[in-house]
Amino acid sequence: MNVITTFEDRRRKKQWNFERQVLRKLSLSKIRGYIHMHFPSVFENQKMGSGFAEDACIDLAIDAYLLGAEFSRFGYYGETEVIVRRRCQEEYNDHINHLYDQLSGWLFEYEQDGHFFALCESFILFWWEKGFQEGEKRYRMKLN
C-alpha cells in the first residue's frame, strides 16, 4: 500500500531539511560572541535578566539567519541583496521591531531611542546577510 502525501507536507519537509542543513554552519558561541560585541552597553550594565535578553537575541538572530537563507534562492537567480530584502520586508521589519521591543522593555528605560533602534536593525541585518550568503552558497553548490 502506498503512503499518500500532500504537496504541503512535502514542501514543509523539504523546508525543514534545508533549514537543518543551513543551521549546521551556525554556532551558538559565534552568535553569543557577536551579541556581546554588538550590544556591549546592554550586557555589561545588566546582570539581572541578561539571560533573557541574550536568549531573545539568539532566537531573533537564528530567525533572521533562516529568513535570509530562505530568500537566498532569489539571489541565486540574479536578484541583488537589496531587492531580495524588499521581498521579505514585512518579516524583516517584524524581527527588528520584536528585538527592539524586547530589549528596550526588559533592560532599560529608553523611550524612543533612535540609536538603539538602529543598533537592533544592524544586528538583524548582519544575521540576515549571513543567512542569505550561506543559502546562496548552498544553491550555487546545488546542495538544496
PDB file of C-alpha atoms in Angstrom:
ATOM      1  CA  MET A   1       0.000   0.000   0.000  1.00  0.00           C
ATOM      2  CA  ASN A   2       1.323   3.481  -0.887  1.00  0.00           C
ATOM      3  CA  VAL A   3       1.532   6.334   1.537  1.00  0.00           C
ATOM      4  CA  ILE A   4      -0.392   9.363   0.381  1.00  0.00           C
ATOM      5  CA  THR A   5       1.347  12.666   0.986  1.00  0.00           C
ATOM      6  CA  THR A   6       0.190  16.110   0.106  1.00  0.00           C
ATOM      7  CA  PHE A   7       2.179  18.786  -1.613  1.00  0.00           C
ATOM      8  CA  GLU A   8       2.115  20.855   1.584  1.00  0.00           C
ATOM      9  CA  ASP A   9       3.671  18.025   3.628  1.00  0.00           C
ATOM     10  CA  ARG A  10       6.386  17.526   1.045  1.00  0.00           C
ATOM     11  CA  ARG A  11       7.133  21.256   0.867  1.00  0.00           C
ATOM     12  CA  ARG A  12       7.321  21.532   4.670  1.00  0.00           C
ATOM     13  CA  LYS A  13       9.639  18.520   4.912  1.00  0.00           C
ATOM     14  CA  LYS A  14      11.915  19.957   2.218  1.00  0.00           C
ATOM     15  CA  GLN A  15      11.991  23.324   4.008  1.00  0.00           C
ATOM     16  CA  TRP A  16      12.872  21.667   7.346  1.00  0.00           C
ATOM     17  CA  ASN A  17      15.693  19.730   5.727  1.00  0.00           C
ATOM     18  CA  PHE A  18      17.030  22.895   4.106  1.00  0.00           C
ATOM     19  CA  GLU A  19      16.874  24.769   7.435  1.00  0.00           C
ATOM     20  CA  ARG A  20      18.668  21.930   9.240  1.00  0.00           C
ATOM     21  CA  GLN A  21      21.418  21.923   6.642  1.00  0.00           C
ATOM     22  CA  VAL A  22      21.841  25.702   6.780  1.00  0.00           C
ATOM     23  CA  LEU A  23      21.868  25.774  10.581  1.00  0.00           C
ATOM     24  CA  ARG A  24      24.800  23.361  10.676  1.00  0.00           C
ATOM     25  CA  LYS A  25      27.054  26.254   9.649  1.00  0.00           C
ATOM     26  CA  LEU A  26      25.900  28.377  12.588  1.00  0.00           C
ATOM     27  CA  SER A  27      27.246  28.059  16.123  1.00  0.00           C
ATOM     28  CA  LEU A  28      25.778  29.414  19.320  1.00  0.00           C
ATOM     29  CA  SER A  29      29.184  30.577  20.516  1.00  0.00           C
ATOM     30  CA  LYS A  30      29.524  32.796  17.427  1.00  0.00           C
ATOM     31  CA  ILE A  31      26.072  34.232  17.996  1.00  0.00           C
ATOM     32  CA  ARG A  32      26.745  34.878  21.690  1.00  0.00           C
ATOM     33  CA  GLY A  33      30.094  36.493  20.891  1.00  0.00           C
ATOM     34  CA  TYR A  34      28.500  38.763  18.323  1.00  0.00           C
ATOM     35  CA  ILE A  35      25.679  39.683  20.708  1.00  0.00           C
ATOM     36  CA  HIS A  36      28.115  40.778  23.410  1.00  0.00           C
ATOM     37  CA  MET A  37      30.231  42.618  20.856  1.00  0.00           C
ATOM     38  CA  HIS A  38      27.234  44.331  19.217  1.00  0.00           C
ATOM     39  CA  PHE A  39      25.378  45.286  22.406  1.00  0.00           C
ATOM     40  CA  PRO A  40      28.233  45.871  24.902  1.00  0.00           C
ATOM     41  CA  SER A  41      26.421  48.505  26.954  1.00  0.00           C
ATOM     42  CA  VAL A  42      23.390  46.265  27.358  1.00  0.00           C
ATOM     43  CA  PHE A  43      25.201  43.277  28.791  1.00  0.00           C
ATOM     44  CA  GLU A  44      27.916  44.921  30.853  1.00  0.00           C
ATOM     45  CA  ASN A  45      25.469  47.007  32.889  1.00  0.00           C
ATOM     46  CA  GLN A  46      22.764  44.389  33.305  1.00  0.00           C
ATOM     47  CA  LYS A  47      23.495  41.235  35.245  1.00  0.00           C
ATOM     48  CA  MET A  48      19.923  40.522  36.282  1.00  0.00           C
ATOM     49  CA  GLY A  49      17.775  39.462  33.357  1.00  0.00           C
ATOM     50  CA  SER A  50      20.556  39.498  30.792  1.00  0.00           C
ATOM     51  CA  GLY A  51      19.999  35.779  30.202  1.00  0.00           C
ATOM     52  CA  PHE A  52      16.509  36.554  28.944  1.00  0.00           C
ATOM     53  CA  ALA A  53      17.851  39.287  26.699  1.00  0.00           C
ATOM     54  CA  GLU A  54      20.587  37.031  25.371  1.00  0.00           C
ATOM     55  CA  ASP A  55      18.058  34.277  24.623  1.00  0.00           C
ATOM     56  CA  ALA A  56      15.835  36.745  22.772  1.00  0.00           C
ATOM     57  CA  CYS A  57      18.808  37.946  20.722  1.00  0.00           C
ATOM     58  CA  ILE A  58      19.800  34.369  19.902  1.00  0.00           C
ATOM     59  CA  ASP A  59      16.258  33.487  18.818  1.00  0.00           C
ATOM     60  CA  LEU A  60      15.960  36.507  16.580  1.00  0.00           C
ATOM     61  CA  ALA A  61      19.448  36.033  15.137  1.00  0.00           C
ATOM     62  CA  ILE A  62      18.517  32.482  14.158  1.00  0.00           C
ATOM     63  CA  ASP A  63      15.180  33.636  12.728  1.00  0.00           C
ATOM     64  CA  ALA A  64      16.862  36.375  10.671  1.00  0.00           C
ATOM     65  CA  TYR A  65      19.511  33.895   9.503  1.00  0.00           C
ATOM     66  CA  LEU A  66      16.838  31.440   8.350  1.00  0.00           C
ATOM     67  CA  LEU A  67      14.853  34.218   6.682  1.00  0.00           C
ATOM     68  CA  GLY A  68      17.918  35.265   4.689  1.00  0.00           C
ATOM     69  CA  ALA A  69      18.662  31.663   3.761  1.00  0.00           C
ATOM     70  CA  GLU A  70      15.065  31.061   2.690  1.00  0.00           C
ATOM     71  CA  PHE A  71      15.053  34.049   0.345  1.00  0.00           C
ATOM     72  CA  SER A  72      18.549  33.393  -0.992  1.00  0.00           C
ATOM     73  CA  ARG A  73      17.180  31.430  -3.923  1.00  0.00           C
ATOM     74  CA  PHE A  74      16.156  34.758  -5.469  1.00  0.00           C
ATOM     75  CA  GLY A  75      19.755  35.907  -5.160  1.00  0.00           C
ATOM     76  CA  TYR A  76      20.875  32.741  -6.846  1.00  0.00           C
ATOM     77  CA  TYR A  77      18.585  33.566  -9.761  1.00  0.00           C
ATOM     78  CA  GLY A  78      20.157  37.018 -10.205  1.00  0.00           C
ATOM     79  CA  GLU A  79      18.458  39.470  -7.855  1.00  0.00           C
ATOM     80  CA  THR A  80      20.563  41.723  -5.646  1.00  0.00           C
ATOM     81  CA  GLU A  81      20.532  41.514  -1.859  1.00  0.00           C
ATOM     82  CA  VAL A  82      18.611  44.784  -1.577  1.00  0.00           C
ATOM     83  CA  ILE A  83      15.854  43.633  -3.918  1.00  0.00           C
ATOM     84  CA  VAL A  84      15.598  40.291  -2.137  1.00  0.00           C
ATOM     85  CA  ARG A  85      15.371  42.031   1.245  1.00  0.00           C
ATOM     86  CA  ARG A  86      12.462  44.076  -0.110  1.00  0.00           C
ATOM     87  CA  ARG A  87      10.708  40.795  -0.916  1.00  0.00           C
ATOM     88  CA  CYS A  88      10.737  39.832   2.766  1.00  0.00           C
ATOM     89  CA  GLN A  89      10.491  43.385   4.133  1.00  0.00           C
ATOM     90  CA  GLU A  90       7.483  42.653   6.344  1.00  0.00           C
ATOM     91  CA  GLU A  91       9.078  39.715   8.171  1.00  0.00           C
ATOM     92  CA  TYR A  92      12.414  41.537   8.303  1.00  0.00           C
ATOM     93  CA  ASN A  93      10.812  44.595   9.943  1.00  0.00           C
ATOM     94  CA  ASP A  94       8.914  42.346  12.347  1.00  0.00           C
ATOM     95  CA  HIS A  95      12.221  40.872  13.552  1.00  0.00           C
ATOM     96  CA  ILE A  96      13.724  44.333  14.063  1.00  0.00           C
ATOM     97  CA  ASN A  97      10.686  45.642  15.944  1.00  0.00           C
ATOM     98  CA  HIS A  98      10.442  42.499  18.045  1.00  0.00           C
ATOM     99  CA  LEU A  99      14.108  42.713  19.081  1.00  0.00           C
ATOM    100  CA  TYR A 100      13.826  46.420  19.860  1.00  0.00           C
ATOM    101  CA  ASP A 101      10.651  45.949  21.901  1.00  0.00           C
ATOM    102  CA  GLN A 102      12.030  43.029  23.887  1.00  0.00           C
ATOM    103  CA  LEU A 103      15.388  44.577  24.699  1.00  0.00           C
ATOM    104  CA  SER A 104      14.087  48.025  25.493  1.00  0.00           C
ATOM    105  CA  GLY A 105      11.264  46.582  27.571  1.00  0.00           C
ATOM    106  CA  TRP A 106      13.454  44.220  29.584  1.00  0.00           C
ATOM    107  CA  LEU A 107      16.657  46.065  30.088  1.00  0.00           C
ATOM    108  CA  PHE A 108      16.407  49.799  30.105  1.00  0.00           C
ATOM    109  CA  GLU A 109      14.249  52.829  30.229  1.00  0.00           C
ATOM    110  CA  TYR A 110      14.778  54.112  26.682  1.00  0.00           C
ATOM    111  CA  GLU A 111      11.561  55.610  25.467  1.00  0.00           C
ATOM    112  CA  GLN A 112      12.148  56.213  21.754  1.00  0.00           C
ATOM    113  CA  ASP A 113      15.883  55.887  21.259  1.00  0.00           C
ATOM    114  CA  GLY A 114      16.687  56.044  17.547  1.00  0.00           C
ATOM    115  CA  HIS A 115      20.300  54.998  18.104  1.00  0.00           C
ATOM    116  CA  PHE A 116      19.275  51.786  19.837  1.00  0.00           C
ATOM    117  CA  PHE A 117      16.717  51.050  17.111  1.00  0.00           C
ATOM    118  CA  ALA A 118      19.468  51.440  14.508  1.00  0.00           C
ATOM    119  CA  LEU A 119      21.618  49.066  16.573  1.00  0.00           C
ATOM    120  CA  CYS A 120      18.829  46.465  16.536  1.00  0.00           C
ATOM    121  CA  GLU A 121      18.378  46.997  12.809  1.00  0.00           C
ATOM    122  CA  SER A 122      22.067  46.449  12.092  1.00  0.00           C
ATOM    123  CA  PHE A 123      22.028  43.303  14.266  1.00  0.00           C
ATOM    124  CA  ILE A 124      19.156  41.763  12.297  1.00  0.00           C
ATOM    125  CA  LEU A 125      20.706  42.884   9.008  1.00  0.00           C
ATOM    126  CA  PHE A 126      24.001  41.190   9.892  1.00  0.00           C
ATOM    127  CA  TRP A 127      22.356  37.821  10.563  1.00  0.00           C
ATOM    128  CA  TRP A 128      20.011  38.149   7.583  1.00  0.00           C
ATOM    129  CA  GLU A 129      23.019  38.732   5.316  1.00  0.00           C
ATOM    130  CA  LYS A 130      24.883  35.780   6.851  1.00  0.00           C
ATOM    131  CA  GLY A 131      21.901  33.509   6.148  1.00  0.00           C
ATOM    132  CA  PHE A 132      21.500  34.945   2.657  1.00  0.00           C
ATOM    133  CA  GLN A 133      25.145  34.272   1.825  1.00  0.00           C
ATOM    134  CA  GLU A 134      25.050  30.748   3.245  1.00  0.00           C
ATOM    135  CA  GLY A 135      21.819  29.899   1.430  1.00  0.00           C
ATOM    136  CA  GLU A 136      23.075  31.349  -1.829  1.00  0.00           C
ATOM    137  CA  LYS A 137      26.258  29.306  -1.486  1.00  0.00           C
ATOM    138  CA  ARG A 138      24.181  26.157  -0.961  1.00  0.00           C
ATOM    139  CA  TYR A 139      22.109  26.936  -4.067  1.00  0.00           C
ATOM    140  CA  ARG A 140      25.266  27.544  -6.136  1.00  0.00           C
ATOM    141  CA  MET A 141      26.694  24.232  -4.966  1.00  0.00           C
ATOM    142  CA  LYS A 142      23.347  22.523  -5.700  1.00  0.00           C
ATOM    143  CA  LEU A 143      23.036  21.257  -2.129  1.00  0.00           C
ATOM    144  CA  ASN A 144      19.363  22.011  -1.676  1.00  0.00           C
TER     145      ASN A 144
END
